[in-house]
Short mmCIF file of C-alpha atoms in Angstrom, two decimals:
data_model
loop_
_atom_site.label_atom_id
_atom_site.label_comp_id
_atom_site.label_asym_id
_atom_site.label_seq_id
_atom_site.Cartn_x
_atom_site.Cartn_y
_atom_site.Cartn_z
CA UNK A 779 -17.22 16.98 30.56
CA UNK A 780 -16.06 14.79 27.68
CA UNK A 781 -14.66 11.47 28.81
CA UNK A 782 -11.17 10.74 27.45
CA UNK A 783 -10.86 7.76 25.21
CA UNK A 784 -9.13 4.60 26.42
CA UNK A 785 -5.56 4.49 25.13
CA UNK A 786 -4.20 1.57 23.12
CA UNK A 787 -1.37 -0.64 24.31
CA UNK A 788 1.74 -1.42 22.25
CA UNK A 789 0.42 -4.94 21.66
CA UNK A 790 -2.90 -3.58 20.37
CA UNK A 791 -1.07 -1.28 17.96
CA UNK A 792 1.00 -4.22 16.71
CA UNK A 793 -2.15 -6.27 16.20
CA UNK A 794 -3.83 -3.45 14.26
CA UNK A 795 -0.77 -3.11 12.02
CA UNK A 796 -0.90 -6.85 11.31
CA UNK A 797 -4.61 -6.72 10.49
CA UNK A 798 -4.09 -3.63 8.31
CA UNK A 799 -1.55 -5.59 6.28
CA UNK A 800 -4.08 -8.40 5.92
CA UNK A 801 -6.80 -5.93 4.83
CA UNK A 802 -4.38 -4.54 2.25
CA UNK A 803 -3.63 -8.05 0.99
CA UNK A 804 -7.29 -9.00 0.41
CA UNK A 805 -8.47 -5.63 -0.96
CA UNK A 806 -5.43 -5.09 -3.19
CA UNK A 807 -6.05 -8.39 -4.96
CA UNK A 808 -9.50 -7.20 -6.09
CA UNK A 809 -7.96 -4.55 -8.37
CA UNK A 810 -4.28 -5.43 -8.93
CA UNK A 811 -4.81 -7.70 -11.94
CA UNK A 812 -6.80 -5.26 -14.08
CA UNK A 813 -3.82 -3.68 -15.91
CA UNK A 814 -2.00 -7.06 -16.15
CA UNK A 815 -4.72 -8.83 -18.16
CA UNK A 816 -3.25 -7.96 -21.61
CA UNK A 817 0.11 -9.52 -20.65
CA UNK A 818 -1.63 -12.67 -19.37
CA UNK A 819 -3.72 -12.88 -22.56
CA UNK A 820 -0.59 -12.64 -24.67
CA UNK A 821 1.34 -15.28 -22.72
CA UNK A 822 -1.47 -17.85 -22.68
CA UNK A 823 -3.10 -16.83 -25.97
CA UNK A 824 -6.38 -16.15 -24.13
CA UNK A 825 -9.20 -13.76 -25.07
CA UNK A 826 -10.71 -11.03 -22.88
CA UNK A 827 -13.81 -13.07 -22.00
CA UNK A 828 -11.52 -15.72 -20.48
CA UNK A 829 -8.99 -13.43 -18.82
CA UNK A 830 -11.65 -11.32 -17.07
CA UNK A 831 -12.40 -14.37 -14.89
CA UNK A 832 -9.03 -13.82 -13.23
CA UNK A 833 -10.79 -10.91 -11.52
CA UNK A 834 -14.39 -12.15 -11.58
CA UNK A 835 -13.58 -15.66 -10.32
CA UNK A 836 -11.82 -14.34 -7.23
CA UNK A 837 -14.60 -11.84 -6.47
CA UNK A 838 -17.34 -14.43 -7.13
CA UNK A 839 -15.94 -17.11 -4.79
CA UNK A 840 -15.14 -14.44 -2.21
CA UNK A 841 -18.69 -13.05 -2.33
CA UNK A 842 -20.35 -16.48 -2.25
CA UNK A 843 -18.42 -17.83 0.75
CA UNK A 844 -17.85 -14.73 2.89
CA UNK A 845 -20.98 -15.31 5.01
CA UNK A 846 -19.96 -18.91 5.66
CA UNK A 847 -16.53 -17.59 6.62
CA UNK A 848 -18.11 -15.14 9.04
CA UNK A 849 -20.17 -17.83 10.71
CA UNK A 850 -17.18 -20.17 11.02
CA UNK A 851 -15.11 -17.34 12.54
CA UNK A 852 -17.74 -16.74 15.22
CA UNK A 853 -18.14 -20.47 15.92
CA UNK A 854 -14.51 -21.61 16.00
CA UNK A 855 -12.50 -18.47 16.69
CA UNK A 856 -11.49 -15.55 14.49
CA UNK A 857 -7.75 -15.87 14.93
CA UNK A 858 -7.86 -19.58 14.12
CA UNK A 859 -9.90 -19.07 10.94
CA UNK A 860 -7.68 -16.15 9.94
CA UNK A 861 -4.61 -18.39 10.16
CA UNK A 862 -6.22 -21.14 8.07
CA UNK A 863 -7.53 -18.62 5.54
CA UNK A 864 -4.14 -16.94 5.18
CA UNK A 865 -2.46 -20.30 4.55
CA UNK A 866 -5.04 -21.11 1.85
CA UNK A 867 -4.56 -17.66 0.29
CA UNK A 868 -0.76 -18.01 0.25
CA UNK A 869 -0.79 -21.57 -1.12
CA UNK A 870 -2.96 -20.70 -4.10
CA UNK A 871 -1.06 -17.44 -4.66
CA UNK A 872 2.04 -19.58 -5.11
CA UNK A 873 0.23 -21.94 -7.50
CA UNK A 874 -1.15 -18.99 -9.45
CA UNK A 875 2.31 -17.50 -9.84
CA UNK A 876 3.61 -20.85 -11.11
CA UNK A 877 0.62 -21.49 -13.42
CA UNK A 878 1.56 -23.33 -16.62
CA UNK A 879 -1.67 -22.64 -18.48
CA UNK A 880 -4.74 -20.45 -18.21
CA UNK A 881 -6.88 -23.17 -16.59
CA UNK A 882 -4.42 -23.60 -13.72
CA UNK A 883 -4.30 -19.82 -13.37
CA UNK A 884 -8.10 -19.43 -13.21
CA UNK A 885 -8.55 -22.30 -10.73
CA UNK A 886 -5.79 -20.97 -8.46
CA UNK A 887 -7.23 -17.48 -8.60
CA UNK A 888 -10.74 -18.67 -7.75
CA UNK A 889 -9.50 -20.79 -4.84
CA UNK A 890 -7.69 -17.74 -3.46
CA UNK A 891 -11.23 -16.43 -2.95
CA UNK A 892 -11.81 -19.21 -0.40
CA UNK A 893 -8.87 -17.96 1.65
CA UNK A 894 -10.07 -14.36 1.34
CA UNK A 895 -13.59 -15.36 2.45
CA UNK A 896 -12.09 -16.95 5.58
CA UNK A 897 -9.76 -14.02 6.26
CA UNK A 898 -12.03 -11.02 5.72
CA UNK A 899 -14.75 -11.58 8.39
CA UNK A 900 -12.06 -12.74 10.83
CA UNK A 901 -10.13 -9.51 10.21
CA UNK A 902 -13.28 -7.43 10.81
CA UNK A 903 -14.10 -9.21 14.06
CA UNK A 904 -10.52 -9.06 15.40
CA UNK A 905 -10.17 -5.36 14.52
CA UNK A 906 -13.30 -4.44 16.47
CA UNK A 907 -12.19 -6.73 19.33
CA UNK A 908 -8.80 -5.01 19.57
CA UNK A 909 -10.34 -1.54 19.68
CA UNK A 910 -11.89 -0.35 22.97
CA UNK A 911 -15.68 0.06 22.83
CA UNK A 912 -15.39 3.85 22.77
CA UNK A 913 -13.20 3.64 19.63
CA UNK A 914 -15.41 1.35 17.54
CA UNK A 915 -15.93 4.11 14.97
CA UNK A 916 -12.17 4.32 14.49
CA UNK A 917 -12.07 0.56 13.86
CA UNK A 918 -14.45 1.02 10.94
CA UNK A 919 -12.45 4.01 9.73
CA UNK A 920 -9.21 2.01 9.83
CA UNK A 921 -10.68 -0.90 7.87
CA UNK A 922 -12.12 1.29 5.12
CA UNK A 923 -9.10 3.60 4.95
CA UNK A 924 -6.71 0.70 4.38
CA UNK A 925 -9.20 -0.98 2.03
CA UNK A 926 -9.61 2.15 -0.10
CA UNK A 927 -5.85 2.71 -0.26
CA UNK A 928 -5.34 -0.93 -1.26
CA UNK A 929 -7.93 -0.60 -4.03
CA UNK A 930 -6.17 2.55 -5.27
CA UNK A 931 -2.67 1.06 -5.08
CA UNK A 932 -3.79 -2.22 -6.70
CA UNK A 933 -3.86 -1.13 -10.37
CA UNK A 934 -0.63 0.86 -10.01
CA UNK A 935 1.20 -1.95 -8.22
CA UNK A 936 -0.14 -4.60 -10.59
CA UNK A 937 0.72 -2.61 -13.69
CA UNK A 938 4.21 -1.79 -12.42
CA UNK A 939 5.02 -5.41 -11.53
CA UNK A 940 3.62 -6.67 -14.84
CA UNK A 941 5.66 -4.12 -16.80
CA UNK A 942 8.99 -4.29 -14.92
CA UNK A 943 9.04 -7.94 -13.79
CA UNK A 944 6.12 -10.20 -14.70
CA UNK A 945 2.42 -10.49 -13.93
CA UNK A 946 3.40 -13.56 -11.85
CA UNK A 947 4.87 -11.25 -9.22
CA UNK A 948 1.38 -9.96 -8.45
CA UNK A 949 0.86 -13.43 -6.97
CA UNK A 950 4.33 -13.82 -5.46
CA UNK A 951 4.28 -10.50 -3.59
CA UNK A 952 1.34 -11.82 -1.55
CA UNK A 953 3.58 -14.41 0.13
CA UNK A 954 5.95 -12.16 2.15
CA UNK A 955 3.15 -9.72 3.04
CA UNK A 956 0.95 -12.58 4.29
CA UNK A 957 3.83 -14.16 6.21
CA UNK A 958 4.64 -10.93 8.07
CA UNK A 959 0.94 -10.25 8.83
CA UNK A 960 0.48 -13.82 10.09
CA UNK A 961 3.51 -13.77 12.39
CA UNK A 962 2.55 -10.37 13.82
CA UNK A 963 -1.02 -11.55 14.33
CA UNK A 964 0.13 -14.67 16.23
CA UNK A 965 2.20 -12.46 18.51
CA UNK A 966 -0.22 -9.58 19.10
CA UNK A 967 -3.80 -10.83 18.67
CA UNK A 968 -4.99 -12.93 21.63
CA UNK A 969 -6.72 -16.26 21.08
CA UNK A 970 -10.41 -15.89 21.89
CA UNK A 971 -12.66 -18.66 23.16
CA UNK A 972 -15.90 -18.69 21.10
CA UNK A 973 -19.04 -18.20 23.17
CA UNK A 974 -21.06 -20.94 21.44
CA UNK A 975 -18.70 -23.89 21.07
CA UNK A 976 -21.51 -26.47 21.07
CA UNK A 977 -22.97 -25.30 17.74
CA UNK A 978 -22.61 -27.27 14.53
CA UNK A 979 -22.20 -26.06 10.96
CA UNK A 980 -25.52 -25.56 9.15
CA UNK A 981 -24.53 -27.51 6.03
CA UNK A 982 -27.89 -27.11 4.30
CA UNK A 983 -27.78 -23.39 4.90
CA UNK A 984 -24.22 -23.16 3.56
CA UNK A 985 -25.15 -25.17 0.45
CA UNK A 986 -28.38 -23.34 -0.43
CA UNK A 987 -27.05 -19.84 0.30
CA UNK A 988 -23.81 -20.51 -1.61
CA UNK A 989 -25.79 -21.83 -4.58
CA UNK A 990 -28.15 -18.84 -4.48
CA UNK A 991 -25.35 -16.27 -4.32
CA UNK A 992 -23.33 -18.03 -7.01
CA UNK A 993 -26.27 -18.07 -9.41
CA UNK A 994 -27.15 -14.43 -8.69
CA UNK A 995 -23.63 -13.05 -9.02
CA UNK A 996 -22.83 -15.23 -12.05
CA UNK A 997 -26.09 -14.22 -13.76
CA UNK A 998 -25.41 -10.53 -13.14
CA UNK A 999 -21.87 -10.87 -14.43
CA UNK A 1000 -22.69 -12.60 -17.73
CA UNK A 1001 -25.84 -10.53 -18.29
CA UNK A 1002 -23.51 -7.57 -18.77
CA UNK A 1003 -22.24 -9.37 -21.88
CA UNK A 1004 -25.28 -11.22 -23.27
CA UNK A 1005 -28.30 -9.43 -21.76
CA UNK A 1006 -31.03 -10.59 -19.38
CA UNK A 1007 -33.18 -12.36 -22.00
CA UNK A 1008 -30.81 -15.26 -22.65
CA UNK A 1009 -32.19 -18.65 -21.42
CA UNK A 1010 -29.03 -19.38 -19.41
CA UNK A 1011 -29.37 -16.12 -17.46
CA UNK A 1012 -33.08 -16.81 -16.81
CA UNK A 1013 -32.26 -20.33 -15.56
CA UNK A 1014 -29.59 -18.96 -13.21
CA UNK A 1015 -32.02 -16.40 -11.78
CA UNK A 1016 -34.69 -19.11 -11.35
CA UNK A 1017 -32.21 -21.31 -9.45
CA UNK A 1018 -31.32 -18.28 -7.32
CA UNK A 1019 -34.96 -17.73 -6.34
CA UNK A 1020 -35.55 -21.43 -5.60
CA UNK A 1021 -32.35 -21.65 -3.54
CA UNK A 1022 -33.24 -18.56 -1.53
CA UNK A 1023 -36.67 -20.06 -0.77
CA UNK A 1024 -35.04 -23.33 0.32
CA UNK A 1025 -32.47 -21.42 2.40
CA UNK A 1026 -35.22 -19.46 4.16
CA UNK A 1027 -37.10 -22.67 4.97
CA UNK A 1028 -34.00 -24.43 6.31
CA UNK A 1029 -32.96 -21.41 8.38
CA UNK A 1030 -36.39 -21.24 10.01
CA UNK A 1031 -36.13 -24.90 11.01
CA UNK A 1032 -32.58 -24.53 12.38
CA UNK A 1033 -33.49 -21.68 14.74
CA UNK A 1034 -30.49 -20.43 16.73
CA UNK A 1035 -28.23 -22.95 14.97
CA UNK A 1036 -28.93 -21.46 11.52
CA UNK A 1037 -26.14 -20.15 9.31
CA UNK A 1038 -27.67 -16.67 9.72
CA UNK A 1039 -29.53 -16.77 13.06
CA UNK A 1040 -32.77 -14.85 13.38
CA UNK A 1041 -31.21 -12.81 16.17
CA UNK A 1042 -28.91 -11.27 13.50
CA UNK A 1043 -31.03 -10.93 10.36
CA UNK A 1044 -34.10 -10.01 12.42
CA UNK A 1045 -32.23 -7.36 14.37
CA UNK A 1046 -34.06 -4.05 13.82
CA UNK A 1047 -30.80 -2.11 13.99
CA UNK A 1048 -28.81 -4.43 11.74
CA UNK A 1049 -31.16 -5.14 8.82
CA UNK A 1050 -31.55 -1.50 7.65
CA UNK A 1051 -27.77 -1.11 7.43
CA UNK A 1052 -27.59 -4.15 5.12
CA UNK A 1053 -30.41 -2.91 2.87
CA UNK A 1054 -28.94 0.61 2.59
CA UNK A 1055 -25.55 -0.95 1.76
CA UNK A 1056 -27.21 -2.93 -1.03
CA UNK A 1057 -28.66 0.22 -2.59
CA UNK A 1058 -25.43 2.22 -2.33
CA UNK A 1059 -23.16 -0.45 -3.80
CA UNK A 1060 -24.69 0.25 -7.21
CA UNK A 1061 -23.19 3.76 -7.41
CA UNK A 1062 -19.74 2.76 -6.24
CA UNK A 1063 -19.20 -0.23 -8.53
CA UNK A 1064 -20.66 1.47 -11.59
CA UNK A 1065 -18.28 4.42 -11.23
CA UNK A 1066 -15.31 2.05 -10.96
CA UNK A 1067 -16.30 0.23 -14.14
CA UNK A 1068 -17.69 2.89 -16.47
CA UNK A 1069 -15.43 5.90 -15.88
CA UNK A 1070 -12.33 3.98 -17.10
CA UNK A 1071 -14.34 2.49 -20.00
CA UNK A 1072 -15.51 5.94 -21.06
CA UNK A 1073 -11.96 7.34 -20.95
CA UNK A 1074 -10.60 4.42 -22.99
CA UNK A 1075 -13.33 4.43 -25.65
CA UNK A 1076 -14.00 8.16 -25.93
CA UNK A 1077 -10.71 9.80 -24.92
CA UNK A 1078 -8.19 7.22 -26.14
CA UNK A 1079 -6.70 6.48 -22.72
CA UNK A 1080 -4.57 3.38 -22.23
CA UNK A 1081 -5.73 0.78 -19.69
CA UNK A 1082 -3.07 1.96 -17.23
CA UNK A 1083 -4.02 5.62 -17.63
CA UNK A 1084 -7.71 4.79 -17.21
CA UNK A 1085 -6.98 2.77 -14.06
CA UNK A 1086 -4.97 5.64 -12.61
CA UNK A 1087 -7.90 8.00 -13.24
CA UNK A 1088 -9.63 6.39 -10.25
CA UNK A 1089 -6.79 7.18 -7.87
CA UNK A 1090 -8.25 10.61 -6.84
CA UNK A 1091 -11.54 8.92 -5.92
CA UNK A 1092 -9.75 6.25 -3.85
CA UNK A 1093 -7.39 8.67 -2.11
CA UNK A 1094 -10.23 11.03 -1.17
CA UNK A 1095 -12.29 8.03 0.00
CA UNK A 1096 -9.45 6.81 2.24
CA UNK A 1097 -8.92 10.27 3.78
CA UNK A 1098 -12.60 10.70 4.58
CA UNK A 1099 -12.86 7.12 5.81
CA UNK A 1100 -10.24 8.01 8.42
CA UNK A 1101 -12.06 11.24 9.31
CA UNK A 1102 -15.34 9.34 9.53
CA UNK A 1103 -13.81 7.06 12.15
CA UNK A 1104 -12.73 10.06 14.22
CA UNK A 1105 -16.17 11.72 13.94
CA UNK A 1106 -18.24 8.58 14.57
CA UNK A 1107 -18.71 9.09 18.31
CA UNK A 1108 -19.62 12.77 17.84
CA UNK A 1109 -22.06 12.55 14.93
CA UNK A 1110 -23.22 8.93 15.01
CA UNK A 1111 -23.73 6.40 12.26
CA UNK A 1112 -26.95 7.82 10.82
CA UNK A 1113 -25.60 11.35 10.36
CA UNK A 1114 -22.29 10.25 8.85
CA UNK A 1115 -23.86 7.65 6.57
CA UNK A 1116 -26.53 10.14 5.44
CA UNK A 1117 -23.90 12.78 4.63
CA UNK A 1118 -21.98 10.14 2.70
CA UNK A 1119 -25.03 9.01 0.74
CA UNK A 1120 -25.95 12.61 -0.09
CA UNK A 1121 -22.45 13.23 -1.47
CA UNK A 1122 -22.59 10.02 -3.52
CA UNK A 1123 -25.99 11.02 -4.89
CA UNK A 1124 -24.73 14.50 -5.87
CA UNK A 1125 -21.51 13.05 -7.27
CA UNK A 1126 -23.38 10.58 -9.50
CA UNK A 1127 -25.55 13.42 -10.85
CA UNK A 1128 -22.39 15.41 -11.59
CA UNK A 1129 -20.79 12.45 -13.39
CA UNK A 1130 -23.94 11.72 -15.38
CA UNK A 1131 -23.69 14.96 -17.37
CA UNK A 1132 -21.01 13.67 -19.71
CA UNK A 1133 -20.67 13.85 -23.47
CA UNK A 1134 -18.31 12.27 -25.99
CA UNK A 1135 -16.03 15.29 -25.60
CA UNK A 1136 -15.99 15.30 -21.77
CA UNK A 1137 -12.42 15.31 -20.42
CA UNK A 1138 -11.02 13.76 -17.26
CA UNK A 1139 -10.64 17.20 -15.66
CA UNK A 1140 -14.37 17.77 -16.17
CA UNK A 1141 -15.09 14.42 -14.50
CA UNK A 1142 -12.73 15.06 -11.59
CA UNK A 1143 -15.11 17.16 -9.39
CA UNK A 1144 -17.76 14.43 -9.58
CA UNK A 1145 -15.19 11.73 -8.75
CA UNK A 1146 -14.02 13.74 -5.73
CA UNK A 1147 -17.57 14.20 -4.42
CA UNK A 1148 -18.27 10.47 -4.86
CA UNK A 1149 -14.99 9.76 -3.02
CA UNK A 1150 -16.03 11.99 -0.12
CA UNK A 1151 -19.37 10.21 0.09
CA UNK A 1152 -17.81 6.77 -0.12
CA UNK A 1153 -15.34 7.58 2.64
CA UNK A 1154 -18.07 8.89 4.94
CA UNK A 1155 -20.57 6.11 4.21
CA UNK A 1156 -18.64 2.84 4.22
CA UNK A 1157 -16.99 2.95 7.68
CA UNK A 1158 -20.05 4.34 9.45
CA UNK A 1159 -22.51 1.85 7.97
CA UNK A 1160 -20.12 -1.07 8.61
CA UNK A 1161 -19.59 -0.01 12.22
CA UNK A 1162 -23.34 0.48 12.69
CA UNK A 1163 -24.01 -3.03 11.39
CA UNK A 1164 -21.30 -4.80 13.40
CA UNK A 1165 -22.05 -3.00 16.68
CA UNK A 1166 -25.79 -3.64 16.28
CA UNK A 1167 -25.30 -7.32 17.19
CA UNK A 1168 -23.59 -9.04 20.08
CA UNK A 1169 -19.82 -9.55 19.90
CA UNK A 1170 -20.33 -13.31 19.35
CA UNK A 1171 -21.88 -12.50 15.95
CA UNK A 1172 -19.55 -9.64 14.94
CA UNK A 1173 -17.71 -11.51 12.17
CA UNK A 1174 -20.97 -12.82 10.72
CA UNK A 1175 -22.49 -9.33 10.73
CA UNK A 1176 -19.45 -7.91 8.94
CA UNK A 1177 -19.60 -10.71 6.38
CA UNK A 1178 -23.30 -10.09 5.69
CA UNK A 1179 -22.66 -6.38 5.15
CA UNK A 1180 -19.88 -7.24 2.72
CA UNK A 1181 -22.06 -9.79 0.90
CA UNK A 1182 -24.79 -7.16 0.46
CA UNK A 1183 -22.15 -4.80 -0.94
CA UNK A 1184 -20.96 -7.37 -3.50
CA UNK A 1185 -24.50 -8.42 -4.38
CA UNK A 1186 -25.62 -4.81 -4.79
CA UNK A 1187 -22.62 -4.15 -6.98
CA UNK A 1188 -23.35 -7.20 -9.15
CA UNK A 1189 -27.03 -6.33 -9.57
CA UNK A 1190 -26.15 -2.70 -10.27
CA UNK A 1191 -23.54 -3.60 -12.88
CA UNK A 1192 -26.00 -5.90 -14.64
CA UNK A 1193 -28.62 -3.15 -14.65
CA UNK A 1194 -26.12 -0.52 -15.82
CA UNK A 1195 -24.77 -2.80 -18.55
CA UNK A 1196 -28.29 -3.24 -19.94
CA UNK A 1197 -28.90 0.52 -19.92
CA UNK A 1198 -25.58 1.23 -21.66
CA UNK A 1199 -26.05 -1.60 -24.19
CA UNK A 1200 -29.41 -0.24 -25.37
CA UNK A 1201 -28.21 3.36 -25.66
CA UNK A 1202 -27.04 5.02 -28.91
CA UNK A 1203 -23.54 5.71 -27.52
CA UNK A 1204 -21.44 4.94 -24.47
CA UNK A 1205 -21.70 8.57 -23.29
CA UNK A 1206 -25.49 8.57 -23.49
CA UNK A 1207 -25.64 5.13 -21.85
CA UNK A 1208 -23.45 6.16 -18.92
CA UNK A 1209 -25.45 9.39 -18.56
CA UNK A 1210 -28.67 7.38 -18.22
CA UNK A 1211 -27.14 4.69 -15.99
CA UNK A 1212 -25.55 7.19 -13.59
CA UNK A 1213 -28.83 9.12 -13.38
CA UNK A 1214 -30.63 5.93 -12.32
CA UNK A 1215 -27.84 5.25 -9.79
CA UNK A 1216 -28.27 8.74 -8.34
CA UNK A 1217 -31.99 8.11 -7.78
CA UNK A 1218 -31.16 4.77 -6.12
CA UNK A 1219 -28.78 6.68 -3.85
CA UNK A 1220 -31.62 9.07 -3.05
CA UNK A 1221 -33.74 6.08 -2.03
CA UNK A 1222 -30.84 4.92 0.13
CA UNK A 1223 -30.68 8.36 1.77
CA UNK A 1224 -34.38 8.19 2.70
CA UNK A 1225 -33.91 4.67 4.07
CA UNK A 1226 -30.89 5.75 6.09
CA UNK A 1227 -32.59 8.80 7.59
CA UNK A 1228 -35.70 6.89 8.65
CA UNK A 1229 -34.46 3.41 9.54
CA UNK A 1230 -30.75 3.35 10.44
CA UNK A 1231 -30.30 3.84 14.16
CA UNK A 1232 -27.33 5.15 16.10
CA UNK A 1233 -25.80 2.91 18.71
CA UNK A 1234 -27.51 3.49 22.01
CA UNK A 1235 -26.66 2.46 25.54
CA UNK A 1236 -28.70 -0.68 25.06
CA UNK A 1237 -26.97 -4.03 24.87
CA UNK A 1238 -26.89 -5.14 21.21
CA UNK A 1239 -29.55 -7.65 20.27
#
């Protein structure tokens, strides 16, 4: 006899709505500025290499600090850190909207990443806390559904605001959304007492890991423009390796007080989910970047039209993310994630067979298959990672998974950019890059089948 699931209270529903608004806020800002860059360039007389840091700066700071945010959320309380992070996000959104020059705009945009890095792991932890244990799969489905929808709406919303009002309203619209989410969260999400209130911040761990991630992500980003052989890129990668070595040494000395405790990173159920996430991020980010570029350069699409070409992928991903949450308890993380990886692998192979004359309609089946895979994979692997550890480390686990996703995306984009740059045409380059991505997805499928474990009745490590 199947046991009925525990029903949610009105207060829990209100809390989940508030957190969904916060998820939308953070995820939407990753994509909303893409179609507004030409207007910003024109107003401030900036070039594309400068304006792209409106997007890259936010993502870079977010990716560098998200693990620190996760650790702080577990140490000092998720609701508390969410409140502080939201206030930081809103303050710099206001400054960004009022920016008088491009430097003020870039600094404000980057500092918004600090607020996002505080908010995101807190949101993950609070969402799983609000959901009963037998609905943890639905928590992951909710997070990824809202996130995928926000990513899809972002370019449309940003382009519409930039065209009808001003690009500044992409900043200003954050303020009322954040205010409503914050007030609802204060009313519906209970204040939790952290389990380990005697711990201190591992400052050396924060410094060395932040430096390592910054150098890695920055090196991958600029290598897409200048190549891997430039001295500056080599120096950044060398600093990354040295910083990671120093971080590992410091973490070993700190023991249970480390930024990333051994009980988390050494968890045999958690680590495989992070590694598989790293491999799969390559396929997802490369599709987001190169499909619009191909349509612009080979098919004559405008930036807005190219951005809207990704909407089918995002909509399909959000639908299957929701379905994945419903199916989690029946099929388990390994089965759902493996199905998702298989679809992403097949989808990348389908997308790789493009030529200069390939139309959007010919690309659409591949985009749909990738969207199905993305929707099945992301929620299940996130839920598997977060539920693999104790609840006191839930925000940190979610932050690590997200950091591996960003890092995998950065490394993949750098690799893809090199492949495309050394190819005779963009179509040939994308063909080769997507083929490599498909084989990486195949490696991720093998890793998932053999090493990712479903949640058992055991207490998480």
